[in-house]
XYZ file of C-alpha atoms in Angstrom:
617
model
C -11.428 30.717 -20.374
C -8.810 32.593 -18.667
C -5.059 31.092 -17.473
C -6.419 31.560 -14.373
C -9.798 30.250 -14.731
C -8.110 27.179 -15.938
C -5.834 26.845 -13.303
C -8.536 27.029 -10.808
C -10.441 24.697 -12.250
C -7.610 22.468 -12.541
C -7.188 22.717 -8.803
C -10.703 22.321 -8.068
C -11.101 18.616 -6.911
C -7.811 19.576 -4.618
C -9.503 22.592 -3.113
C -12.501 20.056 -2.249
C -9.859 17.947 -0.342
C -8.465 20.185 0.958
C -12.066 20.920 2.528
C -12.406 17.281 3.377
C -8.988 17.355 4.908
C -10.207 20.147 7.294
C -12.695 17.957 8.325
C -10.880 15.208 9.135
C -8.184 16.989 11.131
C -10.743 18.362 13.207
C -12.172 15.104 13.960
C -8.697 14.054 15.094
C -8.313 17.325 17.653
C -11.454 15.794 19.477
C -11.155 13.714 22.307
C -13.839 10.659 22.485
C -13.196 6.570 22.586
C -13.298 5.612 19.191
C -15.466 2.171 20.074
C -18.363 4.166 22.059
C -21.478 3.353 20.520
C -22.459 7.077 20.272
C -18.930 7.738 18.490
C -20.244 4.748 16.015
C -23.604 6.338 15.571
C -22.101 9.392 14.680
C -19.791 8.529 12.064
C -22.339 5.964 10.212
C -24.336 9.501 10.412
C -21.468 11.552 8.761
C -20.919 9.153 6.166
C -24.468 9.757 5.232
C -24.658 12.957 5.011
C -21.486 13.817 3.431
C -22.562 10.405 0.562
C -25.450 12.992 0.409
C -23.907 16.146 0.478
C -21.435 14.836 -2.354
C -23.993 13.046 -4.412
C -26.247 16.173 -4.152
C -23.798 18.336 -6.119
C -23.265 15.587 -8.827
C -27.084 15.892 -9.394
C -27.236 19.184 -9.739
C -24.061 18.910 -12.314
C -25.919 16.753 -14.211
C -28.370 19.274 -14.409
C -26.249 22.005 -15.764
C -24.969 19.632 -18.579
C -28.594 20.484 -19.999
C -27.241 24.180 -20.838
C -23.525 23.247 -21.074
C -22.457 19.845 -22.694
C -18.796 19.915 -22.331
C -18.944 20.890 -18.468
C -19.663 16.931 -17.053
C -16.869 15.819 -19.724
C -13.869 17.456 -18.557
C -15.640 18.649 -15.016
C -17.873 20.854 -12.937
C -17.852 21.411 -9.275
C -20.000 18.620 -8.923
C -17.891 15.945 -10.516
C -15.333 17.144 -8.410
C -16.984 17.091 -5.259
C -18.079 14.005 -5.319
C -14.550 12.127 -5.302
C -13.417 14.722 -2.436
C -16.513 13.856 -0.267
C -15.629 10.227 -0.567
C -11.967 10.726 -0.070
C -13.357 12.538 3.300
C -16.107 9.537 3.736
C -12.662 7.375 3.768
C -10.626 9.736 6.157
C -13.011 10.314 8.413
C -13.176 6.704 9.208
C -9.924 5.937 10.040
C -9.300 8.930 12.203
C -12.413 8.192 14.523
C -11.236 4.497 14.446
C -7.519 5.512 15.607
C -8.347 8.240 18.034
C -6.098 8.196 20.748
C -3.334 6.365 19.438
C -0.291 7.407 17.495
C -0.435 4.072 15.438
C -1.679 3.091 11.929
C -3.634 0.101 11.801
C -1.633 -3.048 13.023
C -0.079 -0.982 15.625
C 3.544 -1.856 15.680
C 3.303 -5.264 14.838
C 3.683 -7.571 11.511
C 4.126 -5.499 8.267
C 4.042 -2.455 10.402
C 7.088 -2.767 11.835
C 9.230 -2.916 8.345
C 6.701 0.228 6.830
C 7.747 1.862 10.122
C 11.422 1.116 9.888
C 11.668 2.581 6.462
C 9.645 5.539 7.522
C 12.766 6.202 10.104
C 15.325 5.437 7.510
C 14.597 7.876 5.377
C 13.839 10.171 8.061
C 17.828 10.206 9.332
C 18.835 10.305 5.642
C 17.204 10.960 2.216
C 19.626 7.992 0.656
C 17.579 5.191 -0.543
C 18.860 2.420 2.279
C 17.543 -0.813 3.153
C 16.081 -0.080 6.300
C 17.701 -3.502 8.069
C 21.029 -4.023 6.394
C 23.886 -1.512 6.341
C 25.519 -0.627 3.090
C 21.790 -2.367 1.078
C 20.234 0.076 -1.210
C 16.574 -0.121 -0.764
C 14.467 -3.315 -0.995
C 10.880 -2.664 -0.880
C 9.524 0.271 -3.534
C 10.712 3.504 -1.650
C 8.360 6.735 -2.419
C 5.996 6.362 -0.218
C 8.534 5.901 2.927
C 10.613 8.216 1.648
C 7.989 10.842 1.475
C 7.089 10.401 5.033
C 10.289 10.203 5.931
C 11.667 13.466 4.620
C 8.574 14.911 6.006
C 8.788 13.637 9.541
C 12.154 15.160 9.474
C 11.086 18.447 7.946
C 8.768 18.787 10.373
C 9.949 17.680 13.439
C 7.513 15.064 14.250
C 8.883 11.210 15.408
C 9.353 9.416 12.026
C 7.204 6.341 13.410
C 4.075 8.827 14.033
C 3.763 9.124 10.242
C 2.552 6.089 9.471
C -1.002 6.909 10.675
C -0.773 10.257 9.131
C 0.314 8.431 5.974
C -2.586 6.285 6.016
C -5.077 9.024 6.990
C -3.462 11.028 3.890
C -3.995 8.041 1.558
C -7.736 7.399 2.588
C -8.365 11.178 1.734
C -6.336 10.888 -1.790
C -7.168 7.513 -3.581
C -10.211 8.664 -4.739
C -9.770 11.917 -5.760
C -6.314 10.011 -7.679
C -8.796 7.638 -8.673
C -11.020 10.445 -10.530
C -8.416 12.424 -11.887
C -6.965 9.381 -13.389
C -9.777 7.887 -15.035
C -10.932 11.670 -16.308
C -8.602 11.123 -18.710
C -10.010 8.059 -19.751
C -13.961 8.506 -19.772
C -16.256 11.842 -19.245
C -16.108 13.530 -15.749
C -19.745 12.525 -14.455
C -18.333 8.473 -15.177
C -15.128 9.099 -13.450
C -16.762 10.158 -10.177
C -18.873 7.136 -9.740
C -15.667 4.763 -10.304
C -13.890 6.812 -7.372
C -16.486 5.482 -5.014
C -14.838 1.692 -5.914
C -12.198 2.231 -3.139
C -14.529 2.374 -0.673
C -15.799 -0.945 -1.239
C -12.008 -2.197 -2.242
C -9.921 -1.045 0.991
C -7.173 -1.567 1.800
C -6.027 1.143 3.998
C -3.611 -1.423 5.885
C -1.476 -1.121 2.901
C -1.991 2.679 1.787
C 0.638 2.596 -0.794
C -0.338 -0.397 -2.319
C -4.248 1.043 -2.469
C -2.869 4.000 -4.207
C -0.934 2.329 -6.978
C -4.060 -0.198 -7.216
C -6.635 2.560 -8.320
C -4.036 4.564 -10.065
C -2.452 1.487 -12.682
C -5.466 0.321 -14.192
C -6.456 3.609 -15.933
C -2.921 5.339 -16.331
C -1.866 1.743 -18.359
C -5.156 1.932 -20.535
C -3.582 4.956 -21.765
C 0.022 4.666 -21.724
C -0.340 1.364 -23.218
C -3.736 0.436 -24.860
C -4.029 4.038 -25.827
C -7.648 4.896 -23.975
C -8.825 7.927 -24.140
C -12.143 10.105 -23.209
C -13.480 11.200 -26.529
C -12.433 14.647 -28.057
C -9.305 14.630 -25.498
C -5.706 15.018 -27.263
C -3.552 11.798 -26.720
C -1.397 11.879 -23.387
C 2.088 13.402 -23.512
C 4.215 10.373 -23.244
C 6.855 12.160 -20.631
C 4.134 12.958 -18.746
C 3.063 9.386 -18.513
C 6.137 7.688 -18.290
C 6.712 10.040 -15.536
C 3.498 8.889 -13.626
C 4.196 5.349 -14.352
C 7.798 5.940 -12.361
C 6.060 7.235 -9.397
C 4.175 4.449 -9.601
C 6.712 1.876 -9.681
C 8.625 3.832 -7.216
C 5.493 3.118 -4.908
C 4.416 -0.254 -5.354
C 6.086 -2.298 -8.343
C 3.944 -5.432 -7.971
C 0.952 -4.771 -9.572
C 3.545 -4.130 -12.829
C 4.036 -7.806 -13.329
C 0.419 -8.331 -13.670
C 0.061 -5.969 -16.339
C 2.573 -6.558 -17.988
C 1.693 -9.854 -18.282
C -1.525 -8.063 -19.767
C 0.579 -6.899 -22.969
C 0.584 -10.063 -25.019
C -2.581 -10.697 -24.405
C -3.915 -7.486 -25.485
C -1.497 -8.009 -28.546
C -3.529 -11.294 -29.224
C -6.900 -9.302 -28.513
C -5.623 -6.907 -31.477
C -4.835 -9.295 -33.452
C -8.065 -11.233 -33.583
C -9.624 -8.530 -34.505
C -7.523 -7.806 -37.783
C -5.212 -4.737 -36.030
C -1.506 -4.561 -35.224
C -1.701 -0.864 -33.391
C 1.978 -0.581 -34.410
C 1.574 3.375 -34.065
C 0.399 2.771 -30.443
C 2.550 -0.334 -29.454
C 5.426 2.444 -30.496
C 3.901 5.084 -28.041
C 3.383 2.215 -25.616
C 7.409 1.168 -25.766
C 8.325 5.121 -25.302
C 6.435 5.427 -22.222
C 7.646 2.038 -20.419
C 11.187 3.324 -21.262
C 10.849 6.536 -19.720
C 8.981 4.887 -16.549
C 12.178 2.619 -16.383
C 14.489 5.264 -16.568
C 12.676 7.414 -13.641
C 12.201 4.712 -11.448
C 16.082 3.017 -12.114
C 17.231 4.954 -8.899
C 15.037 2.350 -7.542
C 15.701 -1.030 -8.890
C 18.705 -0.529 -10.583
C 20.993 -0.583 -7.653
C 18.973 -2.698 -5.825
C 19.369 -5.412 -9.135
C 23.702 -4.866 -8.868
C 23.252 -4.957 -4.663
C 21.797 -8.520 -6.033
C 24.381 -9.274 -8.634
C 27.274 -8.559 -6.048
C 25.924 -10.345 -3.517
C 27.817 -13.957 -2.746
C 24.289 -15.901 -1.859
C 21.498 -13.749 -3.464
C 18.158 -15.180 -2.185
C 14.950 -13.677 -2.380
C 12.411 -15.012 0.159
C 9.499 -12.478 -0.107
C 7.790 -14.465 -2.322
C 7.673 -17.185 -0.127
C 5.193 -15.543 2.411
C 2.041 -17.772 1.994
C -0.742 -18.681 4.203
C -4.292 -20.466 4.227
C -5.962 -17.650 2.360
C -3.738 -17.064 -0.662
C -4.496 -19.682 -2.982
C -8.366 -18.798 -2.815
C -9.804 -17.827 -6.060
C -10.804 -14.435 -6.271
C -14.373 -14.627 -7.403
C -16.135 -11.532 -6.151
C -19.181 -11.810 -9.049
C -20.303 -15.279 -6.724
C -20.870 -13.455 -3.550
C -23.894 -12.726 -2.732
C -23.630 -8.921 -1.666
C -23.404 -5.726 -2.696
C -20.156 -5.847 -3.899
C -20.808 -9.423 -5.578
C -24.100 -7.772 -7.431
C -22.275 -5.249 -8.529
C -19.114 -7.064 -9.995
C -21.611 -9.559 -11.908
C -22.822 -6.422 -13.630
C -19.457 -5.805 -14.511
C -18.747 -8.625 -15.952
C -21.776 -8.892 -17.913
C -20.664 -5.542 -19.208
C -17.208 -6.488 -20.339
C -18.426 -9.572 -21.805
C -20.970 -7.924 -23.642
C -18.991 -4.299 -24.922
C -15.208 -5.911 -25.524
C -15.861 -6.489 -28.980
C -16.946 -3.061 -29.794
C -15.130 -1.274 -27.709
C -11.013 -0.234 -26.456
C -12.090 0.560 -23.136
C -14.201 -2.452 -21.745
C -11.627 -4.433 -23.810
C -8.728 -3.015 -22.195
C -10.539 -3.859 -18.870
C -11.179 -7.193 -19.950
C -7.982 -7.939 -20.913
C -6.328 -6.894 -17.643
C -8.724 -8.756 -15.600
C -7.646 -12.043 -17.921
C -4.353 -11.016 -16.493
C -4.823 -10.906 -13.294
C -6.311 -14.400 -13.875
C -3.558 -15.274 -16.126
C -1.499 -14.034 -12.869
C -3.097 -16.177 -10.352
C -2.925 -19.697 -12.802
C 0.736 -18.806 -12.964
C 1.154 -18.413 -9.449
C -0.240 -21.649 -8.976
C 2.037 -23.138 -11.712
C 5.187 -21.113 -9.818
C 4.437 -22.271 -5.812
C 4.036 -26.294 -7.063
C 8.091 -26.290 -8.146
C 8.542 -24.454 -5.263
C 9.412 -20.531 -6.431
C 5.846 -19.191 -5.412
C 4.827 -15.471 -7.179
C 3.152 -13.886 -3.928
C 0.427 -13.956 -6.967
C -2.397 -13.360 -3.800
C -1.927 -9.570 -4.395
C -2.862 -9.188 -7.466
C -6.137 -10.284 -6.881
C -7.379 -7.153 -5.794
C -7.326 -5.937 -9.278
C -10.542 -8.378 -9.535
C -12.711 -6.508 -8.217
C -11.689 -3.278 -8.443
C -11.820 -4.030 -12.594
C -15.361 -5.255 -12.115
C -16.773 -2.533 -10.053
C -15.054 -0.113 -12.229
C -17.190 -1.688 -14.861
C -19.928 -1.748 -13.277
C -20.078 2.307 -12.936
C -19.497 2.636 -16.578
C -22.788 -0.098 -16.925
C -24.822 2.406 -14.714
C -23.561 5.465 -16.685
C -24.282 3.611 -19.946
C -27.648 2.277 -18.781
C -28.939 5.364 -17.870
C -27.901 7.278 -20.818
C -29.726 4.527 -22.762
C -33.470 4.440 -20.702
C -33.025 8.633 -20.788
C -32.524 8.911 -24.806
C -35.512 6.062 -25.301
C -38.278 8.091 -23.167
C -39.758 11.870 -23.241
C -37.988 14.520 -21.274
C -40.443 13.824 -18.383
C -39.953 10.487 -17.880
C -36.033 10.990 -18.874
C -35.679 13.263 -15.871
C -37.820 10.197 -13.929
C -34.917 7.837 -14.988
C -32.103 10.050 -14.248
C -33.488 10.979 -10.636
C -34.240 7.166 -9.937
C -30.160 6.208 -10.953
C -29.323 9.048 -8.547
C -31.623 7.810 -6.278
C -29.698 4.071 -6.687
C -26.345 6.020 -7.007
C -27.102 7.647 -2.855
C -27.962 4.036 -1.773
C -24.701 2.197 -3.225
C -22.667 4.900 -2.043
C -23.972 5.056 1.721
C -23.839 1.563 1.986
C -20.296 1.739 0.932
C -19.418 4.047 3.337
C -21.468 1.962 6.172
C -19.528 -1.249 4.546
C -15.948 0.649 5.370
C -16.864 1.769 8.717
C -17.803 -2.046 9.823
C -14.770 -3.525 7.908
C -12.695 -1.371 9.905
C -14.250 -0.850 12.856
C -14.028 -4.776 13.284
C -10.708 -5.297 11.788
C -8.131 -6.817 14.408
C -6.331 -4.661 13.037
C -7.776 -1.648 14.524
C -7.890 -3.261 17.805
C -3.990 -4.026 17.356
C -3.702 -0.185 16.923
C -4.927 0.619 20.106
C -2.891 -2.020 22.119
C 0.468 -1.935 20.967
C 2.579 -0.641 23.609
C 4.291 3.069 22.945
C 7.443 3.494 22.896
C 8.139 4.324 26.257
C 6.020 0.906 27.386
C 3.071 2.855 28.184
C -0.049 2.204 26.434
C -2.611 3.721 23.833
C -5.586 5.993 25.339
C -8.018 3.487 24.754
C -6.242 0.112 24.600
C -8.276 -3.285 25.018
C -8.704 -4.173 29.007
C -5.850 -7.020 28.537
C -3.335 -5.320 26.588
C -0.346 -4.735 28.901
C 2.557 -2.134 29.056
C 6.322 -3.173 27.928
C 8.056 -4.152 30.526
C 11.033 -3.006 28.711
C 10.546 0.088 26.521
C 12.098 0.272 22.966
C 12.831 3.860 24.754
C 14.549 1.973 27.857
C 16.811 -0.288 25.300
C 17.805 2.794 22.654
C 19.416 4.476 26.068
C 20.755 1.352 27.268
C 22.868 0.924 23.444
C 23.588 4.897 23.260
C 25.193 5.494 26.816
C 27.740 2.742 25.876
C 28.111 3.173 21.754
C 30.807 5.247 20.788
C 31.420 3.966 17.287
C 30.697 6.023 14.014
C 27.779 6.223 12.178
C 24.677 4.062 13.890
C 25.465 0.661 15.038
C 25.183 -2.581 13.949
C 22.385 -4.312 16.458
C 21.826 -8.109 16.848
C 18.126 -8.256 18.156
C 14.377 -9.763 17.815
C 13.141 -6.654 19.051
C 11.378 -5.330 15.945
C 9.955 -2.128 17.338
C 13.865 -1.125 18.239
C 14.648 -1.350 14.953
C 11.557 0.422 13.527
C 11.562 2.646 16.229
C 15.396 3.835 15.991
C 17.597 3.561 12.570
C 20.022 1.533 13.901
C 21.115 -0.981 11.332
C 19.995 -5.031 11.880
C 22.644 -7.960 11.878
C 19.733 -10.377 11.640
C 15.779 -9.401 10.085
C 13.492 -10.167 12.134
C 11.415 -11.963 9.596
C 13.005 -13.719 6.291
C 9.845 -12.844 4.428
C 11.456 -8.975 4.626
C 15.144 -9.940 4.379
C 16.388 -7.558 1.744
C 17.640 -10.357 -0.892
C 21.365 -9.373 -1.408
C 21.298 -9.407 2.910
C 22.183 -13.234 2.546
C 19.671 -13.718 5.624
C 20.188 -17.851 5.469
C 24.681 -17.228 5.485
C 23.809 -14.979 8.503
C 21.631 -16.929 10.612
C 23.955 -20.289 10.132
C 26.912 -17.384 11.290
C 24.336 -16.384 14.227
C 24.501 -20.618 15.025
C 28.168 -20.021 14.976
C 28.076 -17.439 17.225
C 25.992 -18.857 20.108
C 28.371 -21.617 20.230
C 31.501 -19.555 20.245
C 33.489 -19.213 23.581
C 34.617 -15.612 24.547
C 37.130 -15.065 22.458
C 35.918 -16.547 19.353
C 32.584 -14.628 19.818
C 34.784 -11.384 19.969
C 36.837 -11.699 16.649
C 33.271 -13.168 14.944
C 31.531 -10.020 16.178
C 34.406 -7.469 15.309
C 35.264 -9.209 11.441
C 32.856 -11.479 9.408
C 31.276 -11.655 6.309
C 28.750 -9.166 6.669
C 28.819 -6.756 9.165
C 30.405 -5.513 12.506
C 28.477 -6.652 15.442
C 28.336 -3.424 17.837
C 25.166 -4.151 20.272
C 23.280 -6.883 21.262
C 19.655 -6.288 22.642
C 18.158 -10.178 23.561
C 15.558 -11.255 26.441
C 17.033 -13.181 29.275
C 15.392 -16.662 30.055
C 17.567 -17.866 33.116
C 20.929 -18.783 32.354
C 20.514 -17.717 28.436
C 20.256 -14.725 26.379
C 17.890 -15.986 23.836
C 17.437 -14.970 19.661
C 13.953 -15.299 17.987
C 13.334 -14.973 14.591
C 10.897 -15.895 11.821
C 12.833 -18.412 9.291
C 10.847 -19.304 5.906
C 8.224 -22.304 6.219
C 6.448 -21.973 2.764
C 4.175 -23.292 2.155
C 3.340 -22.629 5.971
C 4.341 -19.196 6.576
C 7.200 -18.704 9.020
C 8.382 -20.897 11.881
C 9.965 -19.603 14.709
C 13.848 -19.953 15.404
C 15.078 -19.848 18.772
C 18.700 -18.970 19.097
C 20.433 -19.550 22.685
C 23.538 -17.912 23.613
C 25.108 -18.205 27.417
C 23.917 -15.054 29.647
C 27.486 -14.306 30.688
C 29.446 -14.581 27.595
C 29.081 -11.565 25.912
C 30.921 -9.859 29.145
C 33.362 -12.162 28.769
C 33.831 -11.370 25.270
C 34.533 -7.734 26.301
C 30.966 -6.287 25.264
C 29.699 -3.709 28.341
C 26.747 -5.244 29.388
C 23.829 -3.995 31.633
C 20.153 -5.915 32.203
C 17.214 -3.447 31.475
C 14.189 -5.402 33.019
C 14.656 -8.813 31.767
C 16.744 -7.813 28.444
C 20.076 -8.230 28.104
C 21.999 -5.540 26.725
C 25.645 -5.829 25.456
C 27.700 -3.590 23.329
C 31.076 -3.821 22.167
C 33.717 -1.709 23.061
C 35.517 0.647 20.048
């Protein structure tokens, strides 16, 4: 085959996308109300027909690997439609869900707004800040942000828009990643039935996070356990050490859970008479170079931490009802729950024999092993947020239960004639169209009835107005984050952007002004000191005048140049989310007198029931 040949069959599953992508964007030009029950009937409709458009050409590659064994290995147009189709299956969802309104799901509200703040950091500079705390490097893993950020500036568009368009992308991309990835790992026509496991484990709310999900579990089977498909050269270990950066650029989390994975896979070896030394050696050179790409990440966040007077890290400490549930998905009687009991019959039954469904194994033990040690970690107190590795669970199991089908079928096909072989074939892509529809149908009713779509459509704008097609009770701002940002820059004439003491979230997401206080502890950056500054913002509200003006001008932590608060009669009053593990958050209410912020010197003006001050330079 030619350079070119290659390279075009290389981009293939992109070109398909790319296809997909067209789609989608041309189902976001239309103008209809997302929650009309002909809108509804249409999409389930779509979803079938592009399941069977997608599942159509995967039939007819199987076909071709009569005459030409090695194309459903490493691909064929129909292995590489498939994952496109279901990327578009994913898209296609979410964009007729969020029709007419700028927002991702959640709106502007909850994680959103700290996604949505980092979005605009990075948009007014490519430096990797904390998007609250001036003079912070980054807290949260910074890729994805980043790359909507730079984009949204490249492009013109209002960073905050990007978040939906982030999403959207996302949907489209896990699993086409997802195949790509796991190509590496098993033959082609195996691959595309494991990237139809994101539709049934979504989690489009957190599209970075879904991304690094699908993408971990088969680049560390190679990198580490050294997996790969039959006949296939082993993986260049830059390469690999360079995907596993971007990974842990994106979303580190899911690293402590394998890695917890190593020693147990050591012990797997072990038992069975091996010490891989050669691989364990390969293993150690690609963690090192996927430490090394990512340390513009967590390096100067771990000296921010170092420096930092009262270090805290509170995170962690997010917990609610839900979290300690064990993640059981094999017990529940649907789809999903059939499916991930074949799974695990598979694993059980293959681990001994062989890497792959050992390797599997072994990181679903881990994520176990994860959750026990959560428990262990929230009784004394220093809780692991283990709840989020739990999605591993089923995505392992399903993952295993596509290799069961491919295995299965192979099996019944060798065991019959060539009639009855075809019989068996057409009858698994007969199951195949039926798991993969309902799938689809599956997303489109988790989302579709997700508050968090609903939440998307009634979040006020920016200028207080609302979505298209917001809920009858959702109500307009009375004061827009648009109203407050003028309010702060007709009065700041400081350098740089200033230093804001607020609860309005959305003004800090909105604009990249910098944050005395977070909003929420749970997204304090951890060298912020958010504890040292909210006893200082007690200190404040109990200052007179003049006190409040030196405390505001020279403290510990950083110039106070605006105040934005919500007057409730005589008082300008602070809200904020303090740490209540194991009950979530608790709200703080911070009073300070309406009138003493002009008396402090700060030019003050009232923007429909807000209080805005700033302080003179």
């Amino acid at each position: 085959m030619t350079i070119v040949g290659r390279g075009l069959r290389a981009a293939r599953p992109w070109l398909f996308l790319a296809g997909a992508a067209g789609l989608v964007l041309l189902a976001g030009t239309a103008d209809y109300h997302p929650f009309s029950l002909r809108v509804e009937y249409a999409l389930r409709a779509a979803v079938v027909v592009l399941v069977a458009v997608g599942v159509g050409g995967y039939a007819w590659s199987l076909r071709r690997s009569r005459t030409e064994p090695q194309a459903n290995l490493r691909g064929s147009w129909g292995t590489d439609l498939l994952p496109a189709v279901l990327g578009g299956v994913a898209g296609l969802t979410l964009t007729v869900l969020l029709n007419g309104t700028p927002y991702a799901l959640g709106g502007l509200t909850a994680d959103q707004t700290f996604r949505t703040a980092a979005i605009t950091r990075f948009a007014d500079s490519p430096g990797t800040a904390d998007f609250t705390f001036a003079g912070l490097p980054a807290f949260y893993a910074p890729a994805y942000f980043w790359v909507l950020g730079r984009a949204a500036d490249l492009a013109g568009v209002e960073p905050w828009r990007m978040a939906k368009i982030g999403a959207i992308a996302a949907a489209l991309a896990v699993p086409v990643v997802t195949y790509l990835l796991w190509r590496r790992l098993v033959p082609a026509y195996a691959a595309a039935l494991i990237a139809g496991v994101p539709l049934l484990v979504q989690d489009v709310y957190q599209p970075y996070a879904w991304l690094v999900l699908f993408a971990i579990v088969p680049w560390w089977l190679e990198a580490v356990h050294g997996v790969r498909r039959p006949g296939r050269r082993v993986g260049n270990p830059l390469l690999l050490g360079l995907i596993g950066a971007v990974l842990f650029l994106t979303y580190y989390y899911l690293f402590l859970v394998a890695a917890l994975s190593l020693p147990l896979f050591l012990l797997a070896e072990r038992l069975r008479g091996r010490w891989p030394w050669r691989q364990l050696g390969r293993a150690a050179l690609v963690l090192a170079i996927a430490a090394a790409g990512s340390a513009l990440y967590w390096l100067p966040l771990l000296i921010s931490m170092i420096r930092a007077d009262h270090p805290e890290s509170l995170a962690n400490r997010w917990f609610t009802s839900s979290h300690p549930q064990l993640p059981l998905p094999m017990a529940d009687g649907t789809l999903t729950g059939l499916l991930a009991l074949v799974g695990l019959v598979f694993l059980v039954w293959a681990a001994p024999r062989e890497a792959l469904p050992r390797g599997l194994l072994v990181l679903l033990l881990a994520a176990y092993g994860w959750y026990l040690l959560g428990a262990a970690a929230a009784a004394v107190d220093d809780p692991l947020l283990s709840f989020r590795g739990k999605p591993l669970v089923p995505l392992i199991l399903l993952s295993a239960a596509a290799l069961a089908a491919v295995r299965l079928t192979r099996l019944v096909a060798a065991r019959v004639q060539s009639g009855d072989a075809a019989r068996a074939v057409a009858a698994a892509l007969a199951v195949l169209l039926v798991v993969l529809v309902a799938a689809g149908q599956q997303l489109v009713t988790e989302l579709r009835d997700s508050p968090l779509t609903e939440l998307a459509h009634a979040d006020a704008l920016p200028d207080g107005s609302l979505p298209t097609h917001h809920p009858p009770d959702a109500e307009p701002a009375a004061a827009s984050a648009v109203q407050l940002a003028a309010a702060i820059d007709e009065r700041y004439a400081g350098p740089g952007h200033p230093v804001v003491l607020t609860d309005r979230a959305d003004l800090l997401a909105l604009y990249p002004y910098w944050g005395f206080l977070q909003w929420n502890a749970h997204y304090a950056h951890p060298a912020g000191e958010f504890s040292a500054r909210a006893e200082f913002v007690d200190r404040l509200a109990v200052a007179g005048p003049a006190e409040l003006s030196q405390l505001a001008a020279e403290n510990a932590f950083d110039p106070i140049d605006g105040v934005v608060l919500p007057i409730e009669g005589d008082d300008a009053v602070l809200r904020y989310a303090a740490d209540a593990f194991p009950a979530g958050v608790r709200t703080i209410e911070v009073r300070f007198p309406r009138g003493v912020f002009a008396a402090a010197g700060f030019e003050t003006t009232e923007v429909n029931g807000y209080l805005v001050a700033v302080r003179p330079r």
